[in-house]
Amino acid sequence: MLIAGLGEAGKNIAKLFKPHTKTYKILIFDEGQGLDPQANVEGYDEHPVKITSRGLKSHSNGILFVCGSGKVAGASLRVLEALQAHKMTVVYLVPDLEFASREEALRHRAHFGVLQEYSRSGKLSELILLSNKSLLEQIGAGPIRKYYEKVNHYIYSTFQNINYCENVERDFGKLHEPKDISRISTIGWSSLEGEEVLLFPLDNITESCYYINIDEEDLDNDEGILPTCQQIVRENNDLERHSSFAIWKSSEAENHYYVKHYTHHIQESK
């Protein structure tokens, strides 16, 4: 799988995947790193991106991480055009607009709208929305110098877990294939007995896939695991969302799940 990072936030997340070179091909795009410096966001949008890195043909799909408030994010469509031979997902980091400058807010709204239309047209496999504000609420602020490091590592570990589940044999259940029109999504997380936290307040959810991670000993001995998992999905179905779940064994002490919620509805810039 290709892991591409665009701009400061995107490249810092992408770099965390570097220890897994047998699984991922890492691509970095920033000023002076695959992109010529431009005076404004329009300049990045106007200039084609050329990728000379070797080994791209051995990967059929990829993920592009980008935060839309940055000037360099204007190169998003040009990077995707350069990678059009691959089935690409964009993970879009929504800035906290309460503390964004006017210029950052304008850039975000432009990129946010364009990438949603891009996904709905089928040019993207999926657009996954993550909110910096929701991430902060989930992991806690922590020391200032560690803040972005914590956020980036949380995003990295979340996608590592989901990618792992999608590429190894599950122990129980089966995830359904989302409808072709359901290309806008976000991710939720919870302990098995806890309250689910969404990493973006997605409106009009229509489908959900639950990736449930259970301690191996509990898989063998806890009779309450399956009814609990079924009830989680049942409650989601009651909200008129087509839902499914699968279970994988986990080495972590706490039983937990990730969920991908999907929609085909355009999201407002909150």
mmCIF file of N, CA, C and O in Angstrom, residues 187-231:
data_model
loop_
_atom_site.group_PDB
_atom_site.id
_atom_site.type_symbol
_atom_site.label_atom_id
_atom_site.label_comp_id
_atom_site.label_asym_id
_atom_site.label_seq_id
_atom_site.Cartn_x
_atom_site.Cartn_y
_atom_site.Cartn_z
ATOM 1 N N ILE A 187 -14.272 7.634 11.312
ATOM 2 C CA ILE A 187 -13.939 6.494 12.153
ATOM 3 C C ILE A 187 -14.390 6.773 13.580
ATOM 4 O O ILE A 187 -14.283 7.901 14.068
ATOM 5 N N GLY A 188 -14.906 5.742 14.235
ATOM 6 C CA GLY A 188 -15.253 5.829 15.646
ATOM 7 C C GLY A 188 -14.458 4.802 16.429
ATOM 8 O O GLY A 188 -13.905 3.852 15.858
ATOM 9 N N TRP A 189 -14.397 4.994 17.736
ATOM 10 C CA TRP A 189 -13.659 4.071 18.605
ATOM 11 C C TRP A 189 -14.392 3.946 19.931
ATOM 12 O O TRP A 189 -15.016 4.890 20.416
ATOM 13 N N SER A 190 -14.297 2.739 20.531
ATOM 14 C CA SER A 190 -14.823 2.563 21.880
ATOM 15 C C SER A 190 -14.276 1.280 22.480
ATOM 16 O O SER A 190 -13.931 0.340 21.756
ATOM 17 N N SER A 191 -14.185 1.250 23.809
ATOM 18 C CA SER A 191 -14.020 -0.039 24.474
ATOM 19 C C SER A 191 -15.328 -0.799 24.281
ATOM 20 O O SER A 191 -16.360 -0.214 23.940
ATOM 21 N N LEU A 192 -15.289 -2.104 24.496
ATOM 22 C CA LEU A 192 -16.469 -2.919 24.187
ATOM 23 C C LEU A 192 -17.679 -2.520 25.033
ATOM 24 O O LEU A 192 -18.816 -2.629 24.582
ATOM 25 N N GLU A 193 -17.441 -2.045 26.238
ATOM 26 C CA GLU A 193 -18.533 -1.667 27.131
ATOM 27 C C GLU A 193 -18.699 -0.154 27.235
ATOM 28 O O GLU A 193 -19.541 0.325 27.985
ATOM 29 N N GLY A 194 -17.904 0.605 26.475
ATOM 30 C CA GLY A 194 -17.908 2.052 26.627
ATOM 31 C C GLY A 194 -18.800 2.771 25.642
ATOM 32 O O GLY A 194 -19.595 2.162 24.915
ATOM 33 N N GLU A 195 -18.640 4.092 25.604
ATOM 34 C CA GLU A 195 -19.424 4.944 24.707
ATOM 35 C C GLU A 195 -18.581 5.314 23.500
ATOM 36 O O GLU A 195 -17.441 5.741 23.626
ATOM 37 N N GLU A 196 -19.143 5.145 22.337
ATOM 38 C CA GLU A 196 -18.402 5.376 21.100
ATOM 39 C C GLU A 196 -18.070 6.854 20.902
ATOM 40 O O GLU A 196 -18.894 7.729 21.154
ATOM 41 N N VAL A 197 -16.849 7.102 20.447
ATOM 42 C CA VAL A 197 -16.380 8.449 20.141
ATOM 43 C C VAL A 197 -16.125 8.548 18.648
ATOM 44 O O VAL A 197 -15.376 7.746 18.083
ATOM 45 N N LEU A 198 -16.756 9.520 17.985
ATOM 46 C CA LEU A 198 -16.527 9.740 16.565
ATOM 47 C C LEU A 198 -15.374 10.714 16.364
ATOM 48 O O LEU A 198 -15.257 11.710 17.087
ATOM 49 N N LEU A 199 -14.525 10.449 15.379
ATOM 50 C CA LEU A 199 -13.398 11.328 15.098
ATOM 51 C C LEU A 199 -13.760 12.436 14.117
ATOM 52 O O LEU A 199 -12.913 13.243 13.747
ATOM 53 N N PHE A 200 -15.012 12.472 13.688
ATOM 54 C CA PHE A 200 -15.602 13.601 12.963
ATOM 55 C C PHE A 200 -17.106 13.460 13.119
ATOM 56 O O PHE A 200 -17.641 12.346 12.989
ATOM 57 N N PRO A 201 -17.836 14.548 13.384
ATOM 58 C CA PRO A 201 -19.285 14.459 13.593
ATOM 59 C C PRO A 201 -20.035 14.260 12.276
ATOM 60 O O PRO A 201 -20.692 15.172 11.763
ATOM 61 N N LEU A 202 -19.952 13.064 11.724
ATOM 62 C CA LEU A 202 -20.520 12.771 10.404
ATOM 63 C C LEU A 202 -22.047 12.816 10.449
ATOM 64 O O LEU A 202 -22.681 12.163 11.285
ATOM 65 N N ASP A 203 -22.639 13.574 9.539
ATOM 66 C CA ASP A 203 -24.100 13.665 9.440
ATOM 67 C C ASP A 203 -24.638 12.615 8.474
ATOM 68 O O ASP A 203 -23.970 12.217 7.527
ATOM 69 N N ASN A 204 -25.868 12.185 8.710
ATOM 70 C CA ASN A 204 -26.597 11.297 7.800
ATOM 71 C C ASN A 204 -25.832 9.996 7.509
ATOM 72 O O ASN A 204 -25.638 9.604 6.353
ATOM 73 N N ILE A 205 -25.403 9.332 8.580
ATOM 74 C CA ILE A 205 -24.725 8.039 8.425
ATOM 75 C C ILE A 205 -25.708 7.027 7.847
ATOM 76 O O ILE A 205 -26.842 6.902 8.307
ATOM 77 N N THR A 206 -25.264 6.294 6.826
ATOM 78 C CA THR A 206 -26.133 5.306 6.184
ATOM 79 C C THR A 206 -25.630 3.875 6.325
ATOM 80 O O THR A 206 -26.410 2.929 6.198
ATOM 81 N N GLU A 207 -24.317 3.699 6.581
ATOM 82 C CA GLU A 207 -23.736 2.362 6.697
ATOM 83 C C GLU A 207 -22.620 2.376 7.737
ATOM 84 O O GLU A 207 -21.974 3.404 7.950
ATOM 85 N N SER A 208 -22.392 1.208 8.358
ATOM 86 C CA SER A 208 -21.345 1.106 9.375
ATOM 87 C C SER A 208 -20.710 -0.278 9.344
ATOM 88 O O SER A 208 -21.407 -1.282 9.204
ATOM 89 N N CYS A 209 -19.382 -0.311 9.498
ATOM 90 C CA CYS A 209 -18.634 -1.568 9.586
ATOM 91 C C CYS A 209 -17.812 -1.558 10.873
ATOM 92 O O CYS A 209 -16.989 -0.649 11.073
ATOM 93 N N TYR A 210 -18.029 -2.564 11.735
ATOM 94 C CA TYR A 210 -17.376 -2.634 13.034
ATOM 95 C C TYR A 210 -16.205 -3.615 13.001
ATOM 96 O O TYR A 210 -16.385 -4.798 12.707
ATOM 97 N N TYR A 211 -15.006 -3.102 13.349
ATOM 98 C CA TYR A 211 -13.789 -3.908 13.452
ATOM 99 C C TYR A 211 -13.562 -4.156 14.946
ATOM 100 O O TYR A 211 -13.051 -3.282 15.660
ATOM 101 N N ILE A 212 -13.920 -5.334 15.429
ATOM 102 C CA ILE A 212 -13.920 -5.588 16.870
ATOM 103 C C ILE A 212 -12.687 -6.409 17.249
ATOM 104 O O ILE A 212 -12.433 -7.469 16.670
ATOM 105 N N ASN A 213 -11.927 -5.901 18.214
ATOM 106 C CA ASN A 213 -10.679 -6.519 18.661
ATOM 107 C C ASN A 213 -10.864 -7.104 20.053
ATOM 108 O O ASN A 213 -11.129 -6.366 21.012
ATOM 109 N N ILE A 214 -10.712 -8.435 20.165
ATOM 110 C CA ILE A 214 -10.983 -9.138 21.415
ATOM 111 C C ILE A 214 -9.753 -9.933 21.861
ATOM 112 O O ILE A 214 -9.114 -10.608 21.045
ATOM 113 N N ASP A 215 -9.443 -9.823 23.152
ATOM 114 C CA ASP A 215 -8.355 -10.600 23.732
ATOM 115 C C ASP A 215 -8.566 -12.092 23.455
ATOM 116 O O ASP A 215 -9.685 -12.603 23.553
ATOM 117 N N GLU A 216 -7.492 -12.792 23.103
ATOM 118 C CA GLU A 216 -7.611 -14.189 22.680
ATOM 119 C C GLU A 216 -8.217 -15.070 23.764
ATOM 120 O O GLU A 216 -9.014 -15.970 23.472
ATOM 121 N N GLU A 217 -7.869 -14.824 25.022
ATOM 122 C CA GLU A 217 -8.444 -15.625 26.111
ATOM 123 C C GLU A 217 -9.948 -15.414 26.209
ATOM 124 O O GLU A 217 -10.714 -16.355 26.429
ATOM 125 N N ASP A 218 -10.393 -14.168 26.012
ATOM 126 C CA ASP A 218 -11.832 -13.889 26.036
ATOM 127 C C ASP A 218 -12.543 -14.545 24.854
ATOM 128 O O ASP A 218 -13.704 -14.966 24.976
ATOM 129 N N LEU A 219 -11.873 -14.627 23.717
ATOM 130 C CA LEU A 219 -12.475 -15.311 22.569
ATOM 131 C C LEU A 219 -12.769 -16.768 22.899
ATOM 132 O O LEU A 219 -13.773 -17.328 22.450
ATOM 133 N N ASP A 220 -11.906 -17.367 23.708
ATOM 134 C CA ASP A 220 -12.066 -18.783 24.050
ATOM 135 C C ASP A 220 -13.027 -19.015 25.207
ATOM 136 O O ASP A 220 -13.671 -20.073 25.264
ATOM 137 N N ASN A 221 -13.162 -18.028 26.114
ATOM 138 C CA ASN A 221 -13.850 -18.324 27.373
ATOM 139 C C ASN A 221 -15.025 -17.422 27.728
ATOM 140 O O ASN A 221 -15.859 -17.812 28.539
ATOM 141 N N ASP A 222 -15.113 -16.222 27.177
ATOM 142 C CA ASP A 222 -16.153 -15.278 27.597
ATOM 143 C C ASP A 222 -17.403 -15.438 26.732
ATOM 144 O O ASP A 222 -17.433 -15.044 25.561
ATOM 145 N N GLU A 223 -18.449 -15.982 27.314
ATOM 146 C CA GLU A 223 -19.692 -16.240 26.565
ATOM 147 C C GLU A 223 -20.480 -14.961 26.287
ATOM 148 O O GLU A 223 -21.408 -14.958 25.479
ATOM 149 N N GLY A 224 -20.110 -13.867 26.952
ATOM 150 C CA GLY A 224 -20.851 -12.628 26.758
ATOM 151 C C GLY A 224 -20.344 -11.778 25.607
ATOM 152 O O GLY A 224 -20.993 -10.788 25.237
ATOM 153 N N ILE A 225 -19.217 -12.162 25.016
ATOM 154 C CA ILE A 225 -18.628 -11.339 23.952
ATOM 155 C C ILE A 225 -19.559 -11.227 22.742
ATOM 156 O O ILE A 225 -19.858 -10.136 22.262
ATOM 157 N N LEU A 226 -20.006 -12.363 22.237
ATOM 158 C CA LEU A 226 -20.822 -12.330 21.014
ATOM 159 C C LEU A 226 -22.131 -11.571 21.204
ATOM 160 O O LEU A 226 -22.467 -10.716 20.370
ATOM 161 N N PRO A 227 -22.908 -11.815 22.293
ATOM 162 C CA PRO A 227 -24.129 -11.021 22.474
ATOM 163 C C PRO A 227 -23.863 -9.515 22.586
ATOM 164 O O PRO A 227 -24.648 -8.710 22.090
ATOM 165 N N THR A 228 -22.739 -9.149 23.213
ATOM 166 C CA THR A 228 -22.395 -7.730 23.329
ATOM 167 C C THR A 228 -22.130 -7.124 21.957
ATOM 168 O O THR A 228 -22.611 -6.032 21.635
ATOM 169 N N CYS A 229 -21.360 -7.843 21.133
ATOM 170 C CA CYS A 229 -21.068 -7.356 19.781
ATOM 171 C C CYS A 229 -22.337 -7.249 18.946
ATOM 172 O O CYS A 229 -22.541 -6.270 18.214
ATOM 173 N N GLN A 230 -23.184 -8.248 19.059
ATOM 174 C CA GLN A 230 -24.434 -8.236 18.301
ATOM 175 C C GLN A 230 -25.323 -7.070 18.715
ATOM 176 O O GLN A 230 -25.983 -6.453 17.880
ATOM 177 N N GLN A 231 -25.341 -6.759 20.015
ATOM 178 C CA GLN A 231 -26.178 -5.665 20.500
ATOM 179 C C GLN A 231 -25.676 -4.325 20.000
ATOM 180 O O GLN A 231 -26.462 -3.434 19.651
#
